[in-house]
Coordinates of C-alpha atoms and ligand atoms in Angstrom, one line a residue:
M11 CA 0.6 2.4 -3.8
G12 CA 1.8 5.1 -1.4
S13 CA 1.5 4.3 2.0
K14 CA -0.2 8.0 2.6
N15 CA -2.9 6.7 0.4
R16 CA -3.9 3.8 2.8
E17 CA -3.3 6.2 5.7
L18 CA -6.0 8.9 4.2
A19 CA -8.6 6.3 3.1
Q20 CA -8.7 5.2 6.5
I21 CA -9.1 8.6 7.9
F22 CA -12.0 9.3 5.5
D23 CA -13.5 6.1 6.4
R24 CA -12.8 7.0 10.3
M25 CA -14.5 10.4 9.6
A26 CA -17.8 8.7 7.8
D27 CA -17.6 6.2 11.2
I28 CA -17.6 9.2 13.8
L29 CA -20.3 11.0 12.0
E30 CA -22.6 8.2 11.6
F31 CA -22.0 7.7 15.2
L32 CA -23.1 11.1 16.0
G33 CA -26.0 10.7 13.7
D34 CA -25.0 13.1 10.8
N35 CA -26.5 13.7 7.4
P36 CA -26.1 10.5 5.6
Y37 CA -25.5 12.0 2.2
R38 CA -22.3 13.6 3.6
I39 CA -21.5 10.2 5.4
S40 CA -21.9 8.3 2.0
A41 CA -19.9 11.0 0.6
Y42 CA -17.1 10.1 2.9
R43 CA -17.1 6.6 2.5
R44 CA -17.1 6.9 -1.2
V45 CA -14.0 9.3 -1.0
A46 CA -12.1 6.6 1.3
E47 CA -12.9 4.1 -1.3
L48 CA -11.8 5.7 -4.4
I49 CA -8.7 6.6 -2.6
A50 CA -8.1 3.2 -1.4
N51 CA -8.5 2.1 -4.6
L52 CA -6.1 4.5 -6.5
S53 CA -3.3 2.4 -8.1
E54 CA -0.9 5.5 -8.2
D55 CA 0.8 7.6 -5.2
I56 CA -1.7 10.1 -4.1
E57 CA 1.0 12.8 -3.4
E58 CA 2.2 12.1 -7.0
L59 CA -1.3 12.6 -8.7
Y60 CA -1.9 15.5 -6.4
R61 CA 1.6 17.2 -7.4
S62 CA 1.2 16.3 -11.4
G63 CA -2.5 17.8 -11.0
K64 CA -4.3 15.1 -11.7
L65 CA -6.1 14.5 -8.3
Q66 CA -7.9 17.8 -8.9
K67 CA -9.3 16.6 -12.2
L68 CA -10.2 13.2 -10.6
P69 CA -14.5 12.7 -10.6
G70 CA -15.4 12.5 -7.1
I71 CA -12.9 14.8 -5.6
G72 CA -15.1 17.9 -4.8
A73 CA -13.5 21.2 -3.2
S74 CA -13.9 20.4 0.3
T75 CA -12.1 16.7 -0.1
L76 CA -9.2 18.2 -1.9
L77 CA -8.7 20.9 0.7
K78 CA -8.6 18.3 3.2
I79 CA -6.4 15.8 1.2
E80 CA -3.9 19.0 0.7
E81 CA -3.9 19.8 4.3
F82 CA -2.9 16.3 5.1
L83 CA -0.6 16.1 2.6
K84 CA 1.3 19.5 4.0
T85 CA 0.9 19.0 7.5
G86 CA 0.3 15.1 8.0
R87 CA -3.1 16.0 9.9
I88 CA -6.7 16.8 8.9
K89 CA -8.0 19.5 11.4
K90 CA -11.8 18.4 10.7
Y91 CA -10.8 14.8 11.4
E92 CA -8.9 16.0 15.0
E93 CA -12.3 17.7 16.1
L94 CA -14.5 15.0 15.2
K95 CA -12.1 12.4 17.3
K96 CA -12.7 14.6 20.2
K97 CA -16.4 14.0 20.1
V98 CA -16.5 10.2 20.7
P99 CA -14.7 7.9 23.3
E100 CA -11.2 7.0 21.5
E101 CA -11.8 3.3 22.5
L102 CA -15.4 3.2 20.8
I103 CA -13.8 4.6 17.4
E104 CA -11.2 1.9 17.5
L105 CA -14.1 -0.6 17.9
M106 CA -15.3 0.3 14.9
D107 CA -12.7 -2.0 12.9
V108 CA -14.2 -4.8 14.4
P109 CA -16.3 -6.9 11.9
G110 CA -19.8 -7.0 12.7
V111 CA -19.8 -3.5 14.9
G112 CA -21.0 -0.2 13.3
P113 CA -21.3 3.3 14.6
K114 CA -25.2 2.3 15.1
T115 CA -24.4 -0.2 17.3
L116 CA -22.1 1.7 19.4
R117 CA -24.4 4.3 20.0
V118 CA -27.1 2.1 21.0
A119 CA -24.6 0.8 23.4
Y120 CA -23.4 4.3 24.5
D121 CA -27.1 5.7 25.1
K122 CA -29.0 2.9 26.2
L123 CA -26.2 0.9 28.2
G124 CA -23.9 3.5 28.9
V125 CA -20.9 1.8 27.0
R126 CA -17.5 4.3 27.0
T127 CA -14.8 1.8 27.1
Q128 CA -14.2 -1.5 25.2
E129 CA -14.6 -3.1 28.4
D130 CA -17.9 -2.0 28.9
F131 CA -18.8 -3.2 25.6
I132 CA -17.7 -6.4 26.1
R133 CA -19.4 -6.6 29.3
V134 CA -22.9 -5.9 27.5
L135 CA -22.3 -8.1 25.4
K136 CA -21.3 -11.0 27.8
D137 CA -24.0 -10.2 30.6
G138 CA -26.7 -10.1 27.6
S139 CA -27.9 -6.6 28.2
L140 CA -27.3 -6.0 24.7
A141 CA -28.7 -9.0 23.6
R142 CA -32.0 -7.8 25.1
L143 CA -32.3 -4.6 23.4
P144 CA -34.5 -4.4 20.2
G145 CA -32.9 -5.1 17.0
F146 CA -29.8 -7.2 18.6
G147 CA -30.6 -10.7 20.2
P148 CA -28.2 -13.5 21.1
K149 CA -27.3 -14.5 17.6
K150 CA -25.8 -10.8 16.5
V151 CA -24.3 -10.5 20.0
E152 CA -22.7 -14.0 19.3
N153 CA -21.3 -12.7 16.1
I154 CA -20.0 -9.8 17.5
L155 CA -17.8 -11.5 20.1
K156 CA -16.3 -13.5 17.2
G157 CA -15.9 -10.6 15.4
I158 CA -13.7 -8.9 18.4
D159 CA -11.3 -12.5 18.7
L160 CA -10.7 -11.9 15.0
W161 CA -10.1 -8.0 15.2
R162 CA -7.7 -8.4 18.1
R163 CA -5.9 -11.1 16.3
T164 CA -5.7 -9.6 13.4
K165 CA -4.5 -6.3 14.9
E166 CA -1.2 -7.7 16.0
R167 CA -0.6 -9.4 12.7
I168 CA -0.8 -8.5 9.3
H169 CA -1.7 -9.7 5.8
I170 CA 1.3 -10.8 3.9
I171 CA 0.3 -8.7 0.9
E172 CA 0.8 -5.6 2.9
A173 CA 4.0 -6.5 4.8
Y174 CA 5.6 -7.8 1.8
P175 CA 5.6 -4.6 0.0
M176 CA 6.8 -2.9 3.2
A177 CA 9.6 -5.2 3.7
Q178 CA 10.7 -4.4 0.3
E179 CA 11.0 -1.2 0.8
V180 CA 12.9 -1.4 4.1
L181 CA 15.2 -4.1 2.6
S182 CA 16.3 -1.8 -0.2
Y183 CA 16.9 1.0 1.9
V184 CA 19.3 -1.1 4.3
K185 CA 21.1 -2.5 1.0
E186 CA 22.2 1.2 0.7
A187 CA 24.5 0.9 3.8
E188 CA 28.2 0.6 2.9
G189 CA 30.0 -2.8 3.2
I190 CA 27.0 -5.2 2.7
E191 CA 27.7 -8.5 1.3
K192 CA 24.3 -10.3 1.5
A193 CA 21.0 -9.1 2.8
S194 CA 17.7 -11.0 2.8
V195 CA 14.1 -10.7 4.6
A196 CA 13.8 -13.8 7.2
G197 CA 11.3 -14.8 9.5
S198 CA 7.4 -15.5 8.5
L199 CA 8.0 -13.1 5.8
R200 CA 10.5 -15.1 3.8
R201 CA 8.2 -18.1 4.3
F202 CA 5.3 -16.5 2.8
K203 CA 3.1 -17.0 5.7
E204 CA -0.3 -15.7 5.5
T205 CA -0.1 -13.0 8.4
I206 CA 3.2 -11.3 9.6
G207 CA 3.9 -10.4 13.4
D208 CA 7.3 -8.2 12.7
I209 CA 9.6 -8.2 9.8
D210 CA 12.9 -9.7 10.1
I211 CA 15.7 -8.8 7.7
L212 CA 19.3 -10.2 8.1
V213 CA 22.4 -8.6 6.6
S214 CA 25.9 -10.2 6.3
A215 CA 29.1 -7.9 6.5
P216 CA 32.3 -7.3 8.0
K217 CA 32.3 -6.8 11.6
S218 CA 34.0 -3.5 11.7
L219 CA 30.9 -1.9 9.8
W220 CA 27.9 -3.4 11.8
R221 CA 27.7 -0.2 13.8
S222 CA 27.2 2.2 10.7
I223 CA 24.6 -0.3 9.4
H224 CA 22.5 -0.6 12.4
E225 CA 22.9 3.6 12.3
H226 CA 21.8 3.6 9.0
F227 CA 18.9 1.4 9.6
V228 CA 17.5 3.4 12.8
S229 CA 17.4 6.6 10.5
Y230 CA 15.0 4.9 8.1
P231 CA 12.7 7.5 7.3
E232 CA 9.7 5.7 7.9
A233 CA 10.7 5.0 11.2
E234 CA 8.4 6.6 14.1
S235 CA 10.8 5.1 17.2
I236 CA 13.5 3.1 17.9
L237 CA 13.0 0.2 20.0
A238 CA 16.8 -1.3 20.2
R239 CA 20.0 0.0 18.5
G240 CA 22.9 -2.0 19.0
E241 CA 25.9 -4.0 17.3
T242 CA 23.8 -7.1 16.2
K243 CA 20.3 -6.2 16.5
S244 CA 18.2 -3.3 16.3
S245 CA 14.5 -3.0 16.3
I246 CA 12.0 0.2 14.9
V247 CA 8.7 0.7 14.7
L248 CA 7.3 2.2 11.4
K249 CA 4.9 5.1 11.2
N250 CA 2.1 2.1 10.8
G251 CA 2.7 0.4 13.9
R252 CA 4.9 -2.5 12.0
Q253 CA 8.1 -3.9 14.0
V254 CA 11.0 -4.6 12.1
D255 CA 14.0 -6.1 13.4
L256 CA 17.7 -5.9 11.6
R257 CA 20.4 -8.7 12.5
T258 CA 24.0 -8.0 11.4
V259 CA 26.4 -11.6 11.1
E260 CA 29.5 -12.1 9.7
P261 CA 29.8 -13.8 6.3
E262 CA 30.7 -16.9 7.2
S263 CA 27.6 -17.4 9.3
W264 CA 25.5 -16.3 6.5
G265 CA 23.9 -19.4 5.7
S266 CA 23.4 -20.5 9.0
A267 CA 22.1 -17.3 10.3
L268 CA 19.3 -17.0 7.6
Q269 CA 18.6 -20.6 8.6
Y270 CA 17.9 -20.1 12.0
F271 CA 16.1 -16.7 11.4
T272 CA 14.1 -17.8 8.8
G273 CA 12.2 -20.4 11.2
S274 CA 9.6 -21.4 11.8
K275 CA 10.5 -22.0 15.1
E276 CA 9.3 -25.6 14.9
H277 CA 11.1 -26.4 11.8
N278 CA 14.3 -25.3 13.7
V279 CA 13.7 -27.5 16.8
R280 CA 13.3 -30.6 14.7
L281 CA 16.4 -29.7 12.6
R282 CA 18.5 -29.5 15.9
D283 CA 17.1 -32.7 17.1
I284 CA 18.1 -34.5 14.0
A285 CA 21.7 -32.7 14.4
K286 CA 22.1 -33.8 17.9
E287 CA 21.4 -37.7 17.1
K288 CA 23.9 -37.4 14.6
G289 CA 26.3 -35.4 17.0
L290 CA 26.2 -32.4 15.7
K291 CA 25.4 -29.0 16.9
V292 CA 23.6 -26.4 14.9
N293 CA 23.0 -23.0 15.8
E294 CA 22.9 -19.0 13.9
Y295 CA 27.0 -19.2 13.8
G296 CA 27.4 -22.6 11.9
V297 CA 27.5 -26.5 12.3
F298 CA 29.7 -28.0 14.6
V299 CA 30.9 -31.3 15.7
A300 CA 29.5 -31.3 19.2
S301 CA 32.2 -33.4 21.0
T302 CA 35.3 -31.4 20.0
G303 CA 33.4 -27.9 18.9
E304 CA 35.0 -28.5 15.5
R305 CA 33.4 -25.8 12.9
L306 CA 32.4 -27.7 9.9
G307 CA 30.7 -25.0 7.8
G308 CA 27.6 -22.7 7.7
K309 CA 28.1 -19.8 5.1
E310 CA 25.4 -21.0 2.5
E311 CA 22.1 -22.2 3.5
E312 CA 22.0 -25.4 1.3
E313 CA 25.7 -26.4 3.3
V314 CA 23.6 -26.2 6.8
Y315 CA 20.9 -28.4 5.4
R316 CA 23.3 -30.8 3.6
L317 CA 25.9 -31.2 6.6
V318 CA 23.1 -32.4 8.8
G319 CA 22.4 -35.1 5.8
M320 CA 19.5 -33.1 4.2
V321 CA 18.5 -31.8 0.9
W322 CA 17.7 -27.7 1.2
I323 CA 14.2 -27.2 2.0
P324 CA 12.6 -23.8 0.6
P325 CA 11.4 -21.7 3.0
E326 CA 7.8 -21.7 2.3
I327 CA 7.2 -25.7 3.4
R328 CA 9.7 -25.1 6.8
E329 CA 7.0 -25.6 9.1
N330 CA 7.6 -29.1 10.4
W331 CA 4.7 -30.2 8.2
G332 CA 6.8 -33.8 7.0
E333 CA 9.5 -31.5 5.1
I334 CA 12.6 -32.7 7.4
E335 CA 11.8 -36.3 6.8
L336 CA 11.6 -36.1 3.3
A337 CA 14.6 -33.8 3.0
L338 CA 16.5 -36.7 4.9
K339 CA 15.3 -38.9 1.8
G340 CA 15.9 -36.0 -0.5
E341 CA 12.7 -36.2 -1.7
I342 CA 11.6 -32.5 -1.5
P343 CA 8.9 -31.7 -4.5
K344 CA 9.9 -29.3 -7.0
L345 CA 7.4 -26.2 -6.1
V346 CA 6.0 -24.0 -8.3
E347 CA 8.2 -20.7 -9.2
P348 CA 7.4 -17.1 -9.8
R349 CA 8.7 -17.5 -13.4
D350 CA 6.3 -20.0 -14.5
I351 CA 3.6 -17.9 -13.9
K352 CA 1.9 -17.1 -17.5
G353 CA -1.2 -15.4 -16.6
D354 CA -4.1 -14.3 -14.1
F355 CA -7.6 -15.6 -14.1
H356 CA -9.6 -13.5 -11.7
M357 CA -9.6 -9.3 -12.1
H358 CA -11.9 -6.9 -12.0
T359 CA -11.9 -3.6 -14.2
N360 CA -14.2 -0.2 -13.7
W361 CA -17.3 -2.2 -16.0
S362 CA -18.0 -3.7 -12.6
D363 CA -16.5 -2.5 -9.1
G364 CA -12.6 -2.0 -10.1
T365 CA -10.9 1.4 -10.3
N366 CA -8.9 0.9 -13.8
S367 CA -10.0 0.5 -17.2
L368 CA -9.8 -2.7 -19.2
E369 CA -7.6 -0.8 -21.4
E370 CA -5.2 0.2 -18.5
M371 CA -5.7 -3.8 -16.9
A372 CA -4.7 -4.9 -20.0
Q373 CA -1.5 -2.7 -20.3
E374 CA -0.2 -3.6 -17.0
A375 CA -0.7 -7.2 -17.8
H376 CA 1.2 -6.5 -20.8
R377 CA 4.1 -5.1 -18.8
L378 CA 4.3 -7.8 -16.5
G379 CA 5.1 -9.9 -19.5
Y380 CA 1.8 -12.2 -18.9
S381 CA 0.8 -14.6 -22.1
Y382 CA -3.2 -14.2 -20.9
I383 CA -5.8 -13.0 -18.5
V384 CA -9.2 -13.4 -17.7
I385 CA -11.2 -10.4 -17.3
G386 CA -14.0 -11.8 -14.7
D387 CA -16.3 -8.5 -13.9
H388 CA -19.2 -9.4 -11.6
S389 CA -22.5 -10.4 -12.7
Q390 CA -26.0 -8.8 -12.8
S391 CA -27.2 -9.7 -9.1
A392 CA -24.1 -8.1 -7.5
R393 CA -25.6 -4.6 -7.8
V394 CA -23.4 -3.2 -5.2
A395 CA -20.2 -4.2 -7.5
N396 CA -22.5 -2.9 -10.5
G397 CA -22.4 -6.6 -12.1
L398 CA -22.7 -6.7 -15.6
T399 CA -26.1 -8.0 -17.6
P400 CA -25.8 -10.2 -20.6
E401 CA -26.1 -7.1 -23.0
R402 CA -23.1 -5.1 -20.9
Y403 CA -20.8 -8.3 -21.3
A404 CA -21.7 -8.4 -25.1
Q405 CA -20.6 -4.8 -25.3
Q406 CA -17.3 -5.6 -23.4
W407 CA -16.2 -8.7 -25.5
K408 CA -16.3 -6.0 -28.3
L409 CA -13.9 -3.9 -26.5
I410 CA -12.0 -7.2 -25.7
E411 CA -11.8 -8.1 -29.4
K412 CA -10.3 -4.7 -30.3
L413 CA -7.9 -4.5 -27.6
N414 CA -7.0 -8.3 -28.8
E415 CA -6.1 -6.9 -32.2
E416 CA -3.3 -4.8 -30.8
Y417 CA -2.3 -7.4 -28.1
E418 CA -2.3 -10.5 -29.5
P419 CA 0.6 -10.0 -31.8
E420 CA 2.3 -8.7 -29.0
G421 CA 1.9 -12.1 -27.1
L422 CA -1.2 -11.3 -24.8
K423 CA -4.5 -12.7 -25.0
I424 CA -7.3 -11.1 -23.3
L425 CA -9.8 -13.7 -22.7
K426 CA -13.4 -13.1 -21.9
G427 CA -14.5 -13.9 -18.7
C428 CA -16.8 -13.3 -15.7
E429 CA -17.3 -14.1 -11.8
V430 CA -20.5 -15.2 -12.0
D431 CA -22.8 -15.7 -8.8
I432 CA -23.8 -18.8 -7.3
L433 CA -27.1 -18.2 -6.4
P434 CA -28.5 -18.8 -3.0
D435 CA -30.1 -22.2 -4.9
G436 CA -27.0 -23.1 -6.5
S437 CA -28.2 -21.9 -10.1
L438 CA -26.0 -19.4 -11.8
D439 CA -26.8 -15.7 -12.1
L440 CA -26.4 -15.9 -16.0
P441 CA -28.0 -18.2 -18.7
D442 CA -26.0 -21.2 -20.3
E443 CA -26.3 -20.1 -23.5
V444 CA -24.4 -16.8 -22.2
L445 CA -22.2 -18.7 -20.3
R446 CA -20.8 -20.5 -22.7
E447 CA -19.9 -17.6 -25.3
F448 CA -17.2 -16.7 -22.6
D449 CA -13.7 -18.1 -22.6
F450 CA -13.5 -18.8 -19.3
V451 CA -15.9 -18.6 -16.1
V452 CA -15.1 -18.1 -12.6
A453 CA -17.8 -18.7 -10.2
S454 CA -18.3 -17.4 -6.7
I455 CA -20.7 -17.2 -3.5
H456 CA -20.9 -13.9 -2.5
T457 CA -24.1 -13.6 -0.2
G458 CA -27.0 -16.3 1.2
F459 CA -23.8 -17.5 3.5
N460 CA -26.3 -19.4 5.7
Q461 CA -27.6 -21.4 2.6
D462 CA -26.0 -24.7 1.9
N463 CA -23.2 -23.5 0.3
T464 CA -21.6 -26.9 -0.2
Y465 CA -24.9 -28.0 -2.1
R466 CA -24.6 -24.7 -4.2
I467 CA -20.6 -25.2 -5.1
L468 CA -21.2 -28.7 -6.0
K469 CA -24.2 -27.6 -8.3
A470 CA -22.2 -24.8 -9.9
M471 CA -19.6 -27.3 -10.6
E472 CA -21.7 -29.2 -12.4
N473 CA -22.0 -26.8 -15.1
P474 CA -20.0 -27.3 -18.1
Y475 CA -19.2 -23.7 -18.3
V476 CA -17.4 -23.1 -14.9
N477 CA -14.0 -23.4 -15.0
L478 CA -12.8 -22.3 -11.7
I479 CA -14.4 -21.8 -8.2
G480 CA -13.6 -18.3 -6.5
H481 CA -12.2 -18.0 -3.2
P482 CA -14.0 -21.4 -2.6
T483 CA -14.1 -21.5 1.6
G484 CA -15.5 -18.1 1.5
K485 CA -12.5 -16.9 3.8
A486 CA -12.0 -13.1 3.6
Y487 CA -8.9 -12.1 5.5
G488 CA -9.6 -10.0 8.7
Q489 CA -13.5 -9.9 7.7
R490 CA -14.8 -13.6 7.7
E491 CA -13.4 -17.0 8.9
G492 CA -15.4 -18.6 5.7
Y493 CA -18.8 -19.9 5.3
P494 CA -19.9 -23.2 6.3
I495 CA -18.9 -25.8 3.7
D496 CA -17.9 -29.5 3.4
I497 CA -14.6 -28.5 1.3
E498 CA -13.4 -32.2 0.9
R499 CA -16.5 -32.7 -0.9
V500 CA -16.0 -29.8 -3.1
I501 CA -12.3 -31.1 -3.3
R502 CA -13.2 -34.4 -4.8
Q503 CA -15.8 -32.8 -7.2
A504 CA -13.5 -30.3 -8.3
K505 CA -11.2 -33.5 -9.6
E506 CA -14.4 -35.4 -11.2
T507 CA -15.5 -32.2 -13.0
N508 CA -12.2 -30.5 -14.4
T509 CA -13.2 -27.7 -12.3
A510 CA -10.0 -25.3 -10.5
L511 CA -10.1 -24.1 -7.2
E512 CA -8.8 -20.7 -6.4
I513 CA -5.9 -19.8 -4.5
N514 CA -7.2 -16.2 -4.1
T515 CA -4.1 -13.8 -2.7
P516 CA -6.1 -10.8 -1.0
R517 CA -8.3 -13.1 0.7
A518 CA -5.9 -16.0 1.9
D519 CA -8.3 -18.5 0.8
L520 CA -7.3 -21.6 0.5
A521 CA -5.3 -22.6 3.6
P522 CA -1.9 -23.9 3.2
E523 CA -3.0 -27.7 4.1
L524 CA -6.1 -27.3 1.7
V525 CA -3.8 -26.5 -1.1
R526 CA -1.9 -29.5 0.0
L527 CA -4.8 -31.6 -0.1
C528 CA -5.7 -30.5 -3.4
V529 CA -2.2 -31.3 -4.9
E530 CA -2.4 -34.7 -3.4
E531 CA -5.6 -35.3 -4.8
G532 CA -4.5 -34.1 -8.0
V533 CA -6.9 -30.8 -8.4
T534 CA -6.4 -28.1 -10.5
L535 CA -5.5 -24.9 -8.5
A536 CA -5.5 -21.3 -10.2
V537 CA -3.6 -18.9 -8.3
V538 CA -5.1 -15.6 -8.9
T539 CA -5.2 -11.9 -7.7
D540 CA -8.7 -10.9 -7.6
A541 CA -7.3 -7.1 -8.5
H542 CA -9.7 -4.6 -8.3
A543 CA -6.8 -2.1 -9.4
K544 CA -3.9 -2.7 -12.0
A545 CA -1.8 -2.0 -8.8
H546 CA -2.8 -5.2 -7.4
L547 CA -1.7 -7.4 -10.1
S548 CA 1.5 -7.3 -8.2
F549 CA -0.1 -9.7 -5.6
M550 CA 1.1 -12.4 -7.7
R551 CA 4.5 -13.1 -6.5
V552 CA 2.6 -13.4 -2.9
G553 CA 0.1 -15.8 -4.3
V554 CA 2.8 -18.0 -5.4
G555 CA 4.3 -18.1 -2.0
L556 CA 0.9 -19.1 -0.7
A557 CA 0.8 -21.9 -3.1
R558 CA 4.4 -23.2 -2.6
R559 CA 3.0 -23.4 1.4
G560 CA 0.7 -25.9 0.3
W561 CA 3.5 -27.8 -1.6
A562 CA 2.1 -27.0 -5.1
T563 CA 3.9 -27.9 -7.8
A564 CA 3.8 -26.6 -11.5
E565 CA 1.2 -29.2 -12.6
S566 CA -0.9 -28.6 -10.1
I567 CA -1.1 -24.6 -11.0
L568 CA -2.9 -23.5 -14.1
N569 CA -1.3 -20.4 -14.5
T570 CA 1.9 -22.1 -15.5
R571 CA 0.2 -23.9 -18.5
D572 CA 0.3 -21.9 -21.9
L573 CA -2.7 -20.4 -23.7
Q574 CA -3.2 -23.3 -25.4
G575 CA -3.0 -25.7 -22.4
V576 CA -5.8 -23.1 -20.9
K577 CA -8.0 -23.3 -23.8
E578 CA -7.5 -27.2 -23.2
F579 CA -8.4 -27.2 -19.9
V580 CA -11.6 -25.6 -20.7
L581 CA -12.5 -27.9 -23.4
K582 CA -11.9 -30.7 -21.9
K583 CA -14.5 -30.1 -19.1
R584 CA -17.1 -29.0 -21.8
K585 CA -16.8 -32.4 -23.3
L586 CA -16.7 -34.0 -20.0
M587 CA -20.1 -32.5 -18.8
G588 CA -21.5 -33.4 -22.2
S589 CA -21.6 -30.0 -23.4
D590 CA -21.4 -29.8 -27.6
A591 CA -18.4 -27.7 -26.8
Ligands
LIG621 P1 6.1 -13.8 13.1 O1 6.8 -12.5 13.1 O2 5.2 -13.8 14.4 O3 5.3 -13.3 12.0 O4 6.9 -14.9 13.0 P2 8.4 -15.5 12.8 O5 8.7 -16.6 12.2 O6 9.1 -14.3 12.0 O7 9.0 -14.9 14.2 P3 10.0 -13.9 15.0 O8 9.9 -12.8 14.2 O9 9.8 -14.4 16.2 O10 11.7 -14.6 14.8 C1 12.1 -15.1 13.8 C2 12.7 -16.2 13.4 O11 13.6 -16.6 14.5 C3 12.0 -17.5 13.7 O12 11.0 -17.7 12.4 C4 12.8 -18.6 14.0 C5 14.1 -17.8 14.6 N1 13.4 -17.9 16.6 C6 13.2 -17.0 17.1 N2 13.1 -17.4 18.5 C7 13.4 -18.6 18.6 C8 13.6 -19.7 19.3 O13 13.3 -19.5 20.6 N3 13.9 -20.8 19.1 C9 14.2 -21.1 18.0 N4 14.4 -22.3 17.7 N5 14.1 -20.4 16.9 C10 13.5 -18.9 17.3
LIG622 CA1 9.1 -12.0 12.2
LIG623 CA1 11.2 -10.9 15.0
LIG624 ZN1 -15.6 -12.5 -5.7

């Protein structure tokens, strides 16, 4: 997806926010919101769609919307948006991104309490004056303060699913420079950390070419400004506000530099301590004998680790979480690899709240070389997501059967699935007679977060037809920290009932320490993209990174099994839980 898509979707959303703040016509506001969502979910580049004339034909894009999009693509701005922005203090517009703060709240604060800046707003939250207004109260105000805290933290960092494609684009641009021997991302991105501060890129090349490589780098078309341009290090800021650092090193120092700039800092500090104990010195230039300064090596990363007496450590687990001690004993586990992945268990189509058709999702899965996918549209109670009734699932199965006639001979099996809602009382949104007809069932909590979520999930896992718990902690990156839940109990019961737990890539749920706990307990995990458009299926690479951060091996990951293995997994639970299969 092009970066213009994201920018445009944000503008339409912003316009809706401002109109709502101004008390405009609700129909116009919701029309803008729908356009924003439509653009955000497009799987193709909007410029491409516009040029080919396809955008003009999309349902939901009216004449005036089209004019605005056209204006943006041609001039980089939308006049209407510029005018609207002038009507509201800029700081208040920014606050509309805070979870739990909408235009309506800000309007009340503006009218009744004279709030004009972010500082004003935080003051009326803290001194109790907003809480005293009708419709607010201390609980709500407390939630807003939590939201502001989360917003501030996420503003500085971005989700790796956003940063990853960005970094790949910069990297391939950098590689066009002349004379480059090796190039790689480093830093938190290479470690597949859930959130990324800045993007680090490392290049090895003969020193004589460094200057021209940095010149090339700072001319990156997506760069908005240049923070530093040097011989060894340059930094740019992309149009979306992200910083990218480029460092150049001599080919003989490649391994040491890559090791150093990959981090984490904590891992590096520990590694250097160990080296010191052995009379060695490790820095970004190489490994040396401390007393004499004699250089022992550093051309490859593997060599750096070997010289200090360790086996190579995968970047994803370089956090000083015990990996160094294991590497000294040569006992680093073999982590799951991207090429082990044979399918995806959680995706949506336009039968519920996805943007692409079932046919398009299948086609993309086939292109990715998958052996199977589970179509997991929402169930009926999810009204906003256009959830399916048993009748509509039955219709969808017919389509799946038809598509399988085409795809099965090609090696892709489309499995009948659903993402069934776990209702507030822990019962499921579909009856057992329907659930048993699916090949694979994902069950998730989407509403009623203040209920007993632990009980709800434990109960859902007792159902013989539920194979996977979707986003088990309820964490939704940048929106929610997760609902209250006794996750350790959930993990124990997942093991006992042969139910898998989800590593949900866009939500960054489960966290690495929980993945690791699951692996230790022998719980099966599924890496999913929760795709709502075909382009999202490519999140899988990041999902595997998140799994590796939790030390997951191929055995722990359900996606590494073949179709037969998945069927056995489903059947095993049905037998275990006393269903007649
Ligand atoms: P980020 O950008 O906040 O997501 O996290 P990183 O890990 O990418 O951190 P960054 O960009 O500041 O630096 C990249 C790597 O360089 C870092 O992972 C380890 C190394 N590094 C940076 N500063 C230090 C330091 O003061 N000491 C040590 N030992 N290593 C450092
Ligand atoms: Ca970084
Ligand atoms: Ca950096
Ligand atoms: Zn879900």
